[in-house]
Amino acid sequence: MQNITGTLKTDREALKKLLPAEDILEFPFTSENGCEFICMFTDPITDKELLGQLVARPLFRYDGDKSAEEIGKRLAFPEQRKEKSLDKLAEEILAGNPVLLWEGMDEGLIVGTKKVFIRAVAEPPTDVTIKGPREGFIEDVKVNTSLVRRRLKTGELKIEYLKVGRRSQTFVAVCYLEGTSVQKVVDEVKEKLNRIDIDIIPDSSYLARFLSSRPESLMKQVGTTEKPDIFCAKIAEGRVGILVDGSPIALTVPYLIVEDFQSSEDYYVPSYRATFTRLIRLFALIVAIYLPAFYVAAQIFKLQLFPIKLLLTIAGSIRDLPFSPSLEMLLVLIVLEILNEASIRMPKYVGMALSVVGALVLGETAVSAGFVSTPAIIIIAFSGIGLYAVPNLIEETSVIRLVMLLVAGSVGTYGIILATGFIIFYLVTTDTFGSPLVAPFSPVIGKDLKDSLVKYNLASLDTRPVSLGSKNKRRLRHE
């Protein structure tokens, strides 16, 4: 590792050799006492006005000692530090922080005048609430950590910064409460992050794959959120949070599958309402997964499962259809997925029009032409709506729904039962960072059941989740 030599010309040439890009600019100037300076910075991401006002202008008239301490005092700039390594100085220049060099000084002075382009803090589009905070994370990690600090005003909140990505050098903030979060989990998270050897980290979803003990698993093993209040609440329960510069999606570990059936709004409404909505989400998800499969299985293998009046209606609608029940349902499901992808990827207003055309015109035309039946359209539409009752599990449940449909068309209801048993076995044998994925149901943890699919009132939630393994178990003390 090469260091600063103290010879201005040599150090300048060494930095230019490390940073040959045309947007790496130099600003040479001389002070009144004849001291030669060179300020090197990256043009697009450095605040040049701030650099001129708070760095160059004070040094133009400087006639004192050439030591780094005296020059640093002259600048009176709060964010500055010294560094000898040329590689470290080059990293800072690329990050937007100018580096000041001068003759006879074997250290470079890093000045924090980076220009940051950020959007305003607003309500996240993926987690809209009627009651409760409407702030959401943005793409700047410093802003996101400030949102966390504002809610957790305690010295126990630790925020440790790591750099991940050989070329991107992305800042990753590991957030946890000392004494509450399990230190083993904290160490494991930092170890996995330090082991990542990849060119670039454009989003937190990259890190989620590396943090998972089973990267190819169907079920995710890392929790996600865009809301600071949810993030802080999870940290306060004993989890470890990860914020990634450039991404508004925060990660939390350990992850329990019951988290995705809960909402931040559940804690701002009466407990009976929160319990009802959680059970509705579970019911909607079960219906979304199994309704198409049972409809196909009943048509092919067990017609007696239908009530007689419903059976007559279905028999009248499927008469003269060119496809088998399983192929018909699969075709409608694929069309629904195509429409969903098209409406998401297309421009906003065009996507809305496409959804109307696909749902009304295409569906009505297909039924009138005799390609598909009306019950198939209704079932797939209801199934599609049901999946979005738990939006954080759409990727997993859409695959499970397809598998159930294929099994139902091949084996029937026995196949559905066997596939369900396999999925349950897989879930109960999976853990994330030492916590069972389906806790507190397997193993059954009585205290944690108070805030699972059923929510008790806040006064009774006096302990942290046992499944997370926190040593600091008490979070609410009664008088």
Short mmCIF file of C-alpha atoms in Angstrom, two decimals:
data_model
loop_
_atom_site.label_atom_id
_atom_site.label_comp_id
_atom_site.label_asym_id
_atom_site.label_seq_id
_atom_site.Cartn_x
_atom_site.Cartn_y
_atom_site.Cartn_z
CA MET A 1 0.00 0.00 0.00
CA GLN A 2 1.55 3.29 -1.15
CA ASN A 3 1.54 6.32 1.13
CA ILE A 4 1.81 10.07 0.66
CA THR A 5 5.47 11.16 0.25
CA GLY A 6 5.18 14.87 1.05
CA THR A 7 6.34 15.89 -2.42
CA LEU A 8 3.37 17.60 -4.06
CA LYS A 9 4.23 16.73 -7.64
CA THR A 10 4.90 13.07 -6.85
CA ASP A 11 1.71 12.66 -4.81
CA ARG A 12 -0.37 14.39 -7.48
CA GLU A 13 0.96 12.07 -10.20
CA ALA A 14 0.37 9.00 -8.02
CA LEU A 15 -3.26 9.97 -7.43
CA LYS A 16 -3.81 10.74 -11.12
CA LYS A 17 -2.42 7.32 -11.94
CA LEU A 18 -4.98 5.75 -9.59
CA LEU A 19 -7.76 8.03 -10.87
CA PRO A 20 -7.26 8.68 -14.61
CA ALA A 21 -10.93 9.49 -15.29
CA GLU A 22 -11.71 12.86 -16.87
CA ASP A 23 -14.23 13.85 -14.21
CA ILE A 24 -11.50 13.77 -11.53
CA LEU A 25 -10.49 17.43 -11.47
CA GLU A 26 -7.62 19.36 -9.89
CA PHE A 27 -7.70 22.83 -8.37
CA PRO A 28 -4.16 24.14 -7.73
CA PHE A 29 -3.67 27.42 -5.83
CA THR A 30 -1.03 29.19 -3.73
CA SER A 31 -1.54 30.91 -0.37
CA GLU A 32 -0.10 34.30 0.61
CA ASN A 33 2.87 32.68 2.35
CA GLY A 34 3.76 30.75 -0.83
CA CYS A 35 2.40 27.35 0.21
CA GLU A 36 1.28 25.37 -2.85
CA PHE A 37 -1.97 23.44 -2.57
CA ILE A 38 -3.78 21.03 -4.87
CA CYS A 39 -7.38 20.06 -4.25
CA MET A 40 -8.51 16.93 -6.11
CA PHE A 41 -12.22 16.12 -6.37
CA THR A 42 -14.85 14.34 -8.46
CA ASP A 43 -16.75 16.93 -10.49
CA PRO A 44 -20.37 15.61 -10.51
CA ILE A 45 -20.67 14.64 -6.83
CA THR A 46 -18.65 17.36 -5.06
CA ASP A 47 -20.22 20.59 -3.86
CA LYS A 48 -17.80 22.99 -5.57
CA GLU A 49 -19.43 26.11 -4.11
CA LEU A 50 -18.97 24.80 -0.57
CA LEU A 51 -15.44 23.73 -1.46
CA GLY A 52 -14.56 27.24 -2.63
CA GLN A 53 -16.22 29.07 0.27
CA LEU A 54 -15.02 26.94 3.18
CA VAL A 55 -11.75 25.49 1.90
CA ALA A 56 -10.10 27.48 -0.90
CA ARG A 57 -10.99 31.04 0.23
CA PRO A 58 -9.62 30.69 3.81
CA LEU A 59 -6.38 29.17 2.48
CA PHE A 60 -5.79 31.88 -0.14
CA ARG A 61 -5.06 34.32 2.68
CA TYR A 62 -3.35 31.86 4.98
CA ASP A 63 0.17 32.86 6.07
CA GLY A 64 0.70 30.64 9.09
CA ASP A 65 2.26 27.29 9.83
CA LYS A 66 2.04 24.59 7.13
CA SER A 67 1.15 21.81 9.58
CA ALA A 68 -2.05 19.85 9.07
CA GLU A 69 -3.34 20.88 12.50
CA GLU A 70 -3.02 24.61 11.82
CA ILE A 71 -4.48 24.38 8.32
CA GLY A 72 -7.34 22.28 9.64
CA LYS A 73 -8.11 24.95 12.24
CA ARG A 74 -8.01 27.61 9.56
CA LEU A 75 -10.64 25.79 7.54
CA ALA A 76 -12.97 25.52 10.55
CA PHE A 77 -14.79 22.79 8.64
CA PRO A 78 -16.41 20.19 10.93
CA GLU A 79 -16.02 17.14 8.69
CA GLN A 80 -12.34 16.67 7.98
CA ARG A 81 -9.75 13.98 8.65
CA LYS A 82 -6.21 13.05 7.68
CA GLU A 83 -5.09 9.99 5.76
CA LYS A 84 -1.69 8.77 4.52
CA SER A 85 -2.72 5.91 2.23
CA LEU A 86 -3.11 6.87 -1.44
CA ASP A 87 -5.67 4.09 -1.93
CA LYS A 88 -7.83 5.44 0.90
CA LEU A 89 -7.53 8.98 -0.48
CA ALA A 90 -8.59 7.75 -3.91
CA GLU A 91 -11.67 6.05 -2.38
CA GLU A 92 -12.65 9.31 -0.67
CA ILE A 93 -12.28 11.30 -3.89
CA LEU A 94 -14.52 8.81 -5.70
CA ALA A 95 -17.04 9.11 -2.86
CA GLY A 96 -17.28 12.86 -3.48
CA ASN A 97 -15.03 14.10 -0.67
CA PRO A 98 -12.21 16.37 -1.93
CA VAL A 99 -8.61 15.72 -0.86
CA LEU A 100 -6.27 18.60 -0.09
CA LEU A 101 -2.51 18.12 -0.68
CA TRP A 102 0.31 20.59 -0.10
CA GLU A 103 4.07 20.65 -0.31
CA GLY A 104 5.95 19.16 2.61
CA MET A 105 2.97 17.36 4.18
CA ASP A 106 3.01 13.56 4.21
CA GLU A 107 -0.75 13.35 4.87
CA GLY A 108 -3.77 14.27 2.77
CA LEU A 109 -6.63 16.25 4.30
CA ILE A 110 -10.08 14.87 3.44
CA VAL A 111 -12.87 17.46 3.46
CA GLY A 112 -16.50 16.30 3.57
CA THR A 113 -18.13 18.48 0.93
CA LYS A 114 -19.87 15.65 -0.90
CA LYS A 115 -22.96 16.69 -2.84
CA VAL A 116 -25.87 14.36 -2.12
CA PHE A 117 -28.92 14.17 -4.37
CA ILE A 118 -31.80 12.75 -2.37
CA ARG A 119 -35.57 12.68 -2.59
CA ALA A 120 -37.77 13.89 0.22
CA VAL A 121 -38.88 11.58 3.00
CA ALA A 122 -42.40 10.47 2.09
CA GLU A 123 -44.86 7.66 2.65
CA PRO A 124 -43.57 4.44 1.06
CA PRO A 125 -45.71 3.15 -1.84
CA THR A 126 -45.47 -0.46 -0.67
CA ASP A 127 -46.76 0.06 2.88
CA VAL A 128 -49.59 2.58 3.08
CA THR A 129 -51.31 3.10 6.44
CA ILE A 130 -54.43 4.99 7.48
CA LYS A 131 -53.28 5.43 11.08
CA GLY A 132 -49.70 5.78 12.20
CA PRO A 133 -46.47 7.39 10.91
CA ARG A 134 -46.23 8.05 7.19
CA GLU A 135 -42.47 8.40 6.94
CA GLY A 136 -40.53 5.98 4.77
CA PHE A 137 -36.88 5.23 4.17
CA ILE A 138 -35.17 6.82 1.15
CA GLU A 139 -32.03 5.94 -0.81
CA ASP A 140 -29.55 7.80 1.44
CA VAL A 141 -28.22 5.72 4.34
CA LYS A 142 -27.35 8.79 6.45
CA VAL A 143 -30.93 10.06 6.26
CA ASN A 144 -32.23 6.60 7.09
CA THR A 145 -30.00 6.26 10.16
CA SER A 146 -31.17 9.70 11.30
CA LEU A 147 -34.79 8.48 11.09
CA VAL A 148 -33.82 5.54 13.28
CA ARG A 149 -31.91 7.72 15.75
CA ARG A 150 -34.88 10.03 16.11
CA ARG A 151 -37.02 7.12 17.31
CA LEU A 152 -34.42 5.36 19.46
CA LYS A 153 -32.78 8.08 21.55
CA THR A 154 -30.54 5.78 23.54
CA GLY A 155 -26.83 5.13 23.75
CA GLU A 156 -27.58 1.42 23.47
CA LEU A 157 -28.41 1.87 19.79
CA LYS A 158 -25.28 0.88 17.90
CA ILE A 159 -24.82 1.71 14.22
CA GLU A 160 -21.75 0.16 12.61
CA TYR A 161 -20.80 1.02 9.03
CA LEU A 162 -19.26 -1.47 6.64
CA LYS A 163 -18.24 -1.15 2.99
CA VAL A 164 -19.47 -3.91 0.68
CA GLY A 165 -18.66 -4.28 -3.02
CA ARG A 166 -15.21 -4.13 -4.59
CA ARG A 167 -16.12 -1.38 -7.05
CA SER A 168 -19.24 0.18 -5.55
CA GLN A 169 -17.87 0.44 -1.97
CA THR A 170 -21.47 0.63 -0.77
CA PHE A 171 -22.03 1.79 2.80
CA VAL A 172 -23.99 -0.74 4.86
CA ALA A 173 -25.21 0.22 8.34
CA VAL A 174 -25.72 -2.58 10.87
CA CYS A 175 -28.15 -1.38 13.57
CA TYR A 176 -28.86 -3.11 16.87
CA LEU A 177 -29.55 -2.46 20.55
CA GLU A 178 -26.64 -3.48 22.71
CA GLY A 179 -27.81 -5.80 25.46
CA THR A 180 -31.09 -6.52 23.68
CA SER A 181 -30.03 -8.00 20.34
CA VAL A 182 -28.30 -11.37 20.48
CA GLN A 183 -24.56 -10.73 20.06
CA LYS A 184 -24.14 -14.03 18.20
CA VAL A 185 -26.58 -12.83 15.54
CA VAL A 186 -24.82 -9.45 15.31
CA ASP A 187 -21.44 -11.14 14.82
CA GLU A 188 -22.87 -13.56 12.24
CA VAL A 189 -24.40 -10.70 10.24
CA LYS A 190 -21.13 -8.74 10.21
CA GLU A 191 -19.14 -11.86 9.33
CA LYS A 192 -21.40 -12.65 6.36
CA LEU A 193 -21.25 -9.05 5.14
CA ASN A 194 -17.45 -8.98 5.37
CA ARG A 195 -17.23 -12.22 3.38
CA ILE A 196 -19.16 -10.80 0.41
CA ASP A 197 -16.84 -10.43 -2.59
CA ILE A 198 -18.83 -8.90 -5.43
CA ASP A 199 -18.35 -5.94 -7.75
CA ILE A 200 -21.41 -3.90 -6.87
CA ILE A 201 -24.29 -3.81 -4.39
CA PRO A 202 -27.07 -1.80 -6.10
CA ASP A 203 -29.82 -2.76 -3.65
CA SER A 204 -30.42 -4.43 -0.29
CA SER A 205 -31.98 -7.46 -2.02
CA TYR A 206 -28.43 -8.50 -3.01
CA LEU A 207 -27.44 -8.65 0.65
CA ALA A 208 -30.56 -10.63 1.53
CA ARG A 209 -29.31 -13.48 -0.67
CA PHE A 210 -25.90 -13.50 1.01
CA LEU A 211 -27.37 -13.32 4.51
CA SER A 212 -29.66 -16.31 3.92
CA SER A 213 -28.36 -19.66 5.10
CA ARG A 214 -30.33 -21.27 2.23
CA PRO A 215 -30.06 -18.84 -0.69
CA GLU A 216 -32.04 -21.16 -3.01
CA SER A 217 -34.86 -21.66 -0.53
CA LEU A 218 -38.42 -20.97 -1.65
CA MET A 219 -39.16 -19.06 1.56
CA LYS A 220 -37.24 -15.89 2.31
CA GLN A 221 -35.12 -15.78 5.46
CA VAL A 222 -34.65 -12.02 5.84
CA GLY A 223 -37.38 -9.55 6.76
CA THR A 224 -37.91 -6.33 4.80
CA THR A 225 -39.58 -3.00 5.49
CA GLU A 226 -39.65 0.56 4.19
CA LYS A 227 -41.00 2.15 7.38
CA PRO A 228 -38.72 3.46 10.14
CA ASP A 229 -41.31 2.79 12.85
CA ILE A 230 -41.51 -0.90 11.93
CA PHE A 231 -37.72 -1.09 11.64
CA CYS A 232 -37.22 0.41 15.11
CA ALA A 233 -39.92 -1.80 16.63
CA LYS A 234 -38.19 -4.90 15.28
CA ILE A 235 -34.82 -3.74 16.62
CA ALA A 236 -36.41 -3.09 20.02
CA GLU A 237 -37.64 -6.71 20.03
CA GLY A 238 -34.06 -7.95 19.65
CA ARG A 239 -33.54 -8.14 15.90
CA VAL A 240 -30.61 -6.79 13.92
CA GLY A 241 -31.36 -4.23 11.18
CA ILE A 242 -29.39 -3.57 7.99
CA LEU A 243 -29.60 -0.33 6.00
CA VAL A 244 -27.97 -0.13 2.57
CA ASP A 245 -26.93 3.09 0.88
CA GLY A 246 -28.92 3.48 -2.34
CA SER A 247 -31.87 1.36 -1.23
CA PRO A 248 -35.08 2.33 0.62
CA ILE A 249 -35.67 -1.29 1.65
CA ALA A 250 -34.31 -2.13 5.11
CA LEU A 251 -33.50 -5.70 6.16
CA THR A 252 -34.06 -7.33 9.55
CA VAL A 253 -32.93 -10.66 11.01
CA PRO A 254 -33.98 -13.07 12.43
CA TYR A 255 -37.10 -13.30 10.28
CA LEU A 256 -40.32 -15.02 11.38
CA ILE A 257 -43.00 -15.77 8.81
CA VAL A 258 -45.71 -14.42 11.12
CA GLU A 259 -44.24 -10.91 10.61
CA ASP A 260 -45.76 -10.69 7.15
CA PHE A 261 -49.27 -11.24 8.52
CA GLN A 262 -48.80 -8.25 10.80
CA SER A 263 -48.96 -4.56 9.94
CA SER A 264 -47.72 -1.43 11.69
CA GLU A 265 -51.33 -0.26 11.76
CA ASP A 266 -52.20 -3.23 14.00
CA TYR A 267 -50.54 -1.39 16.89
CA TYR A 268 -52.52 1.81 16.40
CA VAL A 269 -55.99 0.21 16.43
CA PRO A 270 -57.86 -1.82 19.08
CA SER A 271 -56.53 -5.34 19.61
CA TYR A 272 -59.75 -7.03 18.46
CA ARG A 273 -59.55 -5.18 15.13
CA ALA A 274 -55.90 -6.14 14.69
CA THR A 275 -56.71 -9.79 15.41
CA PHE A 276 -59.57 -9.76 12.92
CA THR A 277 -57.47 -8.27 10.11
CA ARG A 278 -54.63 -10.73 10.73
CA LEU A 279 -57.01 -13.67 10.51
CA ILE A 280 -58.54 -12.19 7.37
CA ARG A 281 -55.07 -12.01 5.79
CA LEU A 282 -54.43 -15.65 6.67
CA PHE A 283 -57.82 -16.73 5.31
CA ALA A 284 -57.31 -14.76 2.09
CA LEU A 285 -53.89 -16.35 1.56
CA ILE A 286 -55.17 -19.88 2.13
CA VAL A 287 -58.08 -19.34 -0.25
CA ALA A 288 -55.77 -17.78 -2.86
CA ILE A 289 -53.45 -20.80 -2.79
CA TYR A 290 -55.96 -23.65 -2.56
CA LEU A 291 -59.15 -22.47 -4.32
CA PRO A 292 -57.91 -23.03 -7.93
CA ALA A 293 -56.40 -26.38 -6.97
CA PHE A 294 -59.52 -27.72 -5.22
CA TYR A 295 -61.74 -26.50 -8.07
CA VAL A 296 -59.69 -28.47 -10.60
CA ALA A 297 -59.42 -31.55 -8.35
CA ALA A 298 -63.17 -31.57 -7.74
CA GLN A 299 -63.95 -31.34 -11.45
CA ILE A 300 -61.61 -34.16 -12.43
CA PHE A 301 -61.78 -36.56 -9.49
CA LYS A 302 -64.49 -35.64 -6.96
CA LEU A 303 -67.53 -33.99 -8.51
CA GLN A 304 -69.55 -34.85 -5.42
CA LEU A 305 -67.59 -32.21 -3.48
CA PHE A 306 -69.74 -29.57 -5.20
CA PRO A 307 -73.26 -28.85 -3.88
CA ILE A 308 -75.85 -30.01 -6.45
CA LYS A 309 -76.99 -26.51 -7.48
CA LEU A 310 -73.43 -25.30 -7.87
CA LEU A 311 -72.57 -28.47 -9.79
CA LEU A 312 -75.37 -27.81 -12.29
CA THR A 313 -74.17 -24.23 -12.77
CA ILE A 314 -70.59 -25.36 -13.36
CA ALA A 315 -71.69 -28.16 -15.70
CA GLY A 316 -73.59 -25.64 -17.81
CA SER A 317 -70.64 -23.24 -18.00
CA ILE A 318 -67.97 -25.82 -18.90
CA ARG A 319 -70.01 -27.56 -21.60
CA ASP A 320 -68.27 -27.60 -24.99
CA LEU A 321 -65.04 -26.08 -23.62
CA PRO A 322 -61.99 -27.11 -25.70
CA PHE A 323 -59.65 -27.49 -22.69
CA SER A 324 -59.49 -29.83 -19.73
CA PRO A 325 -60.19 -28.26 -16.28
CA SER A 326 -56.50 -28.18 -15.27
CA LEU A 327 -55.37 -26.73 -18.62
CA GLU A 328 -58.16 -24.16 -18.53
CA MET A 329 -57.23 -22.99 -15.03
CA LEU A 330 -53.53 -22.94 -15.89
CA LEU A 331 -54.21 -20.86 -19.00
CA VAL A 332 -56.24 -18.29 -17.04
CA LEU A 333 -53.58 -18.17 -14.33
CA ILE A 334 -50.81 -17.52 -16.86
CA VAL A 335 -52.88 -14.76 -18.51
CA LEU A 336 -53.38 -13.18 -15.05
CA GLU A 337 -49.62 -13.25 -14.38
CA ILE A 338 -48.90 -11.70 -17.79
CA LEU A 339 -51.42 -8.91 -17.18
CA ASN A 340 -49.95 -8.32 -13.74
CA GLU A 341 -46.40 -8.01 -15.09
CA ALA A 342 -47.49 -5.78 -17.96
CA SER A 343 -49.44 -3.43 -15.68
CA ILE A 344 -46.46 -3.11 -13.32
CA ARG A 345 -43.80 -2.51 -15.99
CA MET A 346 -45.77 -0.15 -18.22
CA PRO A 347 -46.18 3.59 -17.51
CA LYS A 348 -48.62 4.32 -14.70
CA TYR A 349 -51.61 5.58 -16.68
CA VAL A 350 -51.16 3.08 -19.52
CA GLY A 351 -50.93 0.30 -16.93
CA MET A 352 -54.27 1.31 -15.42
CA ALA A 353 -55.93 1.23 -18.83
CA LEU A 354 -54.32 -2.14 -19.58
CA SER A 355 -55.71 -3.58 -16.33
CA VAL A 356 -59.22 -2.48 -17.28
CA VAL A 357 -58.89 -3.89 -20.80
CA GLY A 358 -57.45 -7.18 -19.53
CA ALA A 359 -59.96 -7.66 -16.74
CA LEU A 360 -63.11 -6.65 -18.59
CA VAL A 361 -62.67 -6.88 -22.35
CA LEU A 362 -60.32 -9.86 -22.55
CA GLY A 363 -62.11 -11.85 -19.82
CA GLU A 364 -65.60 -11.23 -21.23
CA THR A 365 -64.46 -12.01 -24.77
CA ALA A 366 -62.76 -15.27 -23.72
CA VAL A 367 -65.92 -16.44 -21.94
CA SER A 368 -68.18 -15.46 -24.84
CA ALA A 369 -65.93 -17.22 -27.33
CA GLY A 370 -66.05 -20.42 -25.28
CA PHE A 371 -62.34 -20.66 -24.49
CA VAL A 372 -62.74 -20.50 -20.70
CA SER A 373 -65.63 -20.71 -18.27
CA THR A 374 -67.00 -17.99 -16.04
CA PRO A 375 -66.21 -19.88 -12.77
CA ALA A 376 -62.54 -20.15 -13.81
CA ILE A 377 -62.32 -16.37 -14.35
CA ILE A 378 -63.98 -15.69 -10.99
CA ILE A 379 -61.79 -18.14 -9.08
CA ILE A 380 -58.52 -16.87 -10.54
CA ALA A 381 -59.58 -13.25 -9.97
CA PHE A 382 -60.41 -13.98 -6.34
CA SER A 383 -57.17 -15.90 -5.93
CA GLY A 384 -55.16 -13.02 -7.39
CA ILE A 385 -56.78 -10.52 -5.03
CA GLY A 386 -56.22 -12.83 -2.06
CA LEU A 387 -52.46 -13.00 -2.65
CA TYR A 388 -52.18 -9.23 -2.31
CA ALA A 389 -53.67 -9.39 1.19
CA VAL A 390 -50.12 -10.41 2.24
CA PRO A 391 -47.98 -8.51 -0.29
CA ASN A 392 -44.61 -9.46 1.24
CA LEU A 393 -45.24 -13.14 0.44
CA ILE A 394 -46.45 -12.77 -3.16
CA GLU A 395 -43.31 -14.28 -4.71
CA GLU A 396 -43.46 -17.40 -2.55
CA THR A 397 -47.22 -17.94 -2.52
CA SER A 398 -47.64 -17.47 -6.28
CA VAL A 399 -45.20 -20.35 -6.84
CA ILE A 400 -46.95 -22.51 -4.23
CA ARG A 401 -50.32 -21.80 -5.88
CA LEU A 402 -48.97 -22.97 -9.24
CA VAL A 403 -47.50 -26.13 -7.71
CA MET A 404 -50.81 -26.93 -5.99
CA LEU A 405 -52.68 -26.45 -9.26
CA LEU A 406 -50.36 -28.83 -11.13
CA VAL A 407 -50.57 -31.43 -8.35
CA ALA A 408 -54.36 -31.17 -8.23
CA GLY A 409 -54.66 -31.72 -11.98
CA SER A 410 -52.38 -34.78 -11.81
CA VAL A 411 -53.21 -36.56 -8.54
CA GLY A 412 -56.25 -34.82 -7.13
CA THR A 413 -57.08 -34.03 -3.52
CA TYR A 414 -54.62 -36.62 -2.19
CA GLY A 415 -51.83 -34.82 -4.03
CA ILE A 416 -52.89 -31.50 -2.49
CA ILE A 417 -52.78 -33.03 1.00
CA LEU A 418 -49.33 -34.57 0.39
CA ALA A 419 -47.95 -31.32 -1.04
CA THR A 420 -49.33 -29.41 1.95
CA GLY A 421 -47.68 -31.87 4.33
CA PHE A 422 -44.35 -31.45 2.54
CA ILE A 423 -44.56 -27.66 2.75
CA ILE A 424 -45.45 -27.78 6.46
CA PHE A 425 -42.53 -30.14 7.11
CA TYR A 426 -40.20 -27.81 5.21
CA LEU A 427 -41.36 -24.77 7.18
CA VAL A 428 -41.09 -26.33 10.64
CA THR A 429 -37.54 -27.60 9.93
CA THR A 430 -36.25 -24.21 8.73
CA ASP A 431 -34.68 -21.61 10.98
CA THR A 432 -33.15 -18.18 10.40
CA PHE A 433 -30.19 -17.08 12.50
CA GLY A 434 -31.13 -19.59 15.20
CA SER A 435 -34.86 -18.71 15.35
CA PRO A 436 -37.51 -21.14 14.00
CA LEU A 437 -39.16 -19.73 10.86
CA VAL A 438 -42.71 -20.58 11.99
CA ALA A 439 -42.30 -19.62 15.64
CA PRO A 440 -44.27 -19.28 17.88
CA PHE A 441 -46.35 -22.12 16.39
CA SER A 442 -43.56 -24.66 16.00
CA PRO A 443 -42.29 -24.95 18.62
CA VAL A 444 -45.30 -23.60 20.50
CA ILE A 445 -44.23 -20.61 22.61
CA GLY A 446 -47.13 -19.50 24.78
CA LYS A 447 -45.88 -15.99 25.55
CA ASP A 448 -45.20 -15.21 21.89
CA LEU A 449 -48.70 -16.26 20.88
CA LYS A 450 -49.95 -13.00 22.40
CA ASP A 451 -48.64 -11.13 19.34
CA SER A 452 -48.85 -13.61 16.49
CA LEU A 453 -52.00 -14.14 14.45
CA VAL A 454 -53.92 -13.08 17.54
CA LYS A 455 -52.96 -9.78 19.15
CA TYR A 456 -53.48 -9.08 22.82
CA ASN A 457 -53.67 -5.53 24.20
CA LEU A 458 -50.37 -3.67 24.57
CA ALA A 459 -50.41 -3.84 28.38
CA SER A 460 -50.11 -7.65 28.22
CA LEU A 461 -47.14 -7.59 25.80
CA ASP A 462 -44.66 -7.04 28.62
CA THR A 463 -41.88 -9.35 27.38
CA ARG A 464 -39.88 -9.54 24.19
CA PRO A 465 -40.42 -12.52 21.85
CA VAL A 466 -38.82 -15.61 23.37
CA SER A 467 -38.17 -17.02 19.88
CA LEU A 468 -35.64 -14.23 19.17
CA GLY A 469 -33.47 -15.30 22.12
CA SER A 470 -32.89 -11.85 23.65
CA LYS A 471 -31.42 -11.87 27.17
CA ASN A 472 -33.20 -8.59 27.94
CA LYS A 473 -36.65 -10.13 28.16
CA ARG A 474 -38.60 -7.35 29.90
CA ARG A 475 -39.82 -4.45 27.73
CA LEU A 476 -42.78 -3.20 29.76
CA ARG A 477 -42.84 -2.72 33.50
CA HIS A 478 -46.12 -2.40 35.36
CA GLU A 479 -46.56 -0.09 38.34
#
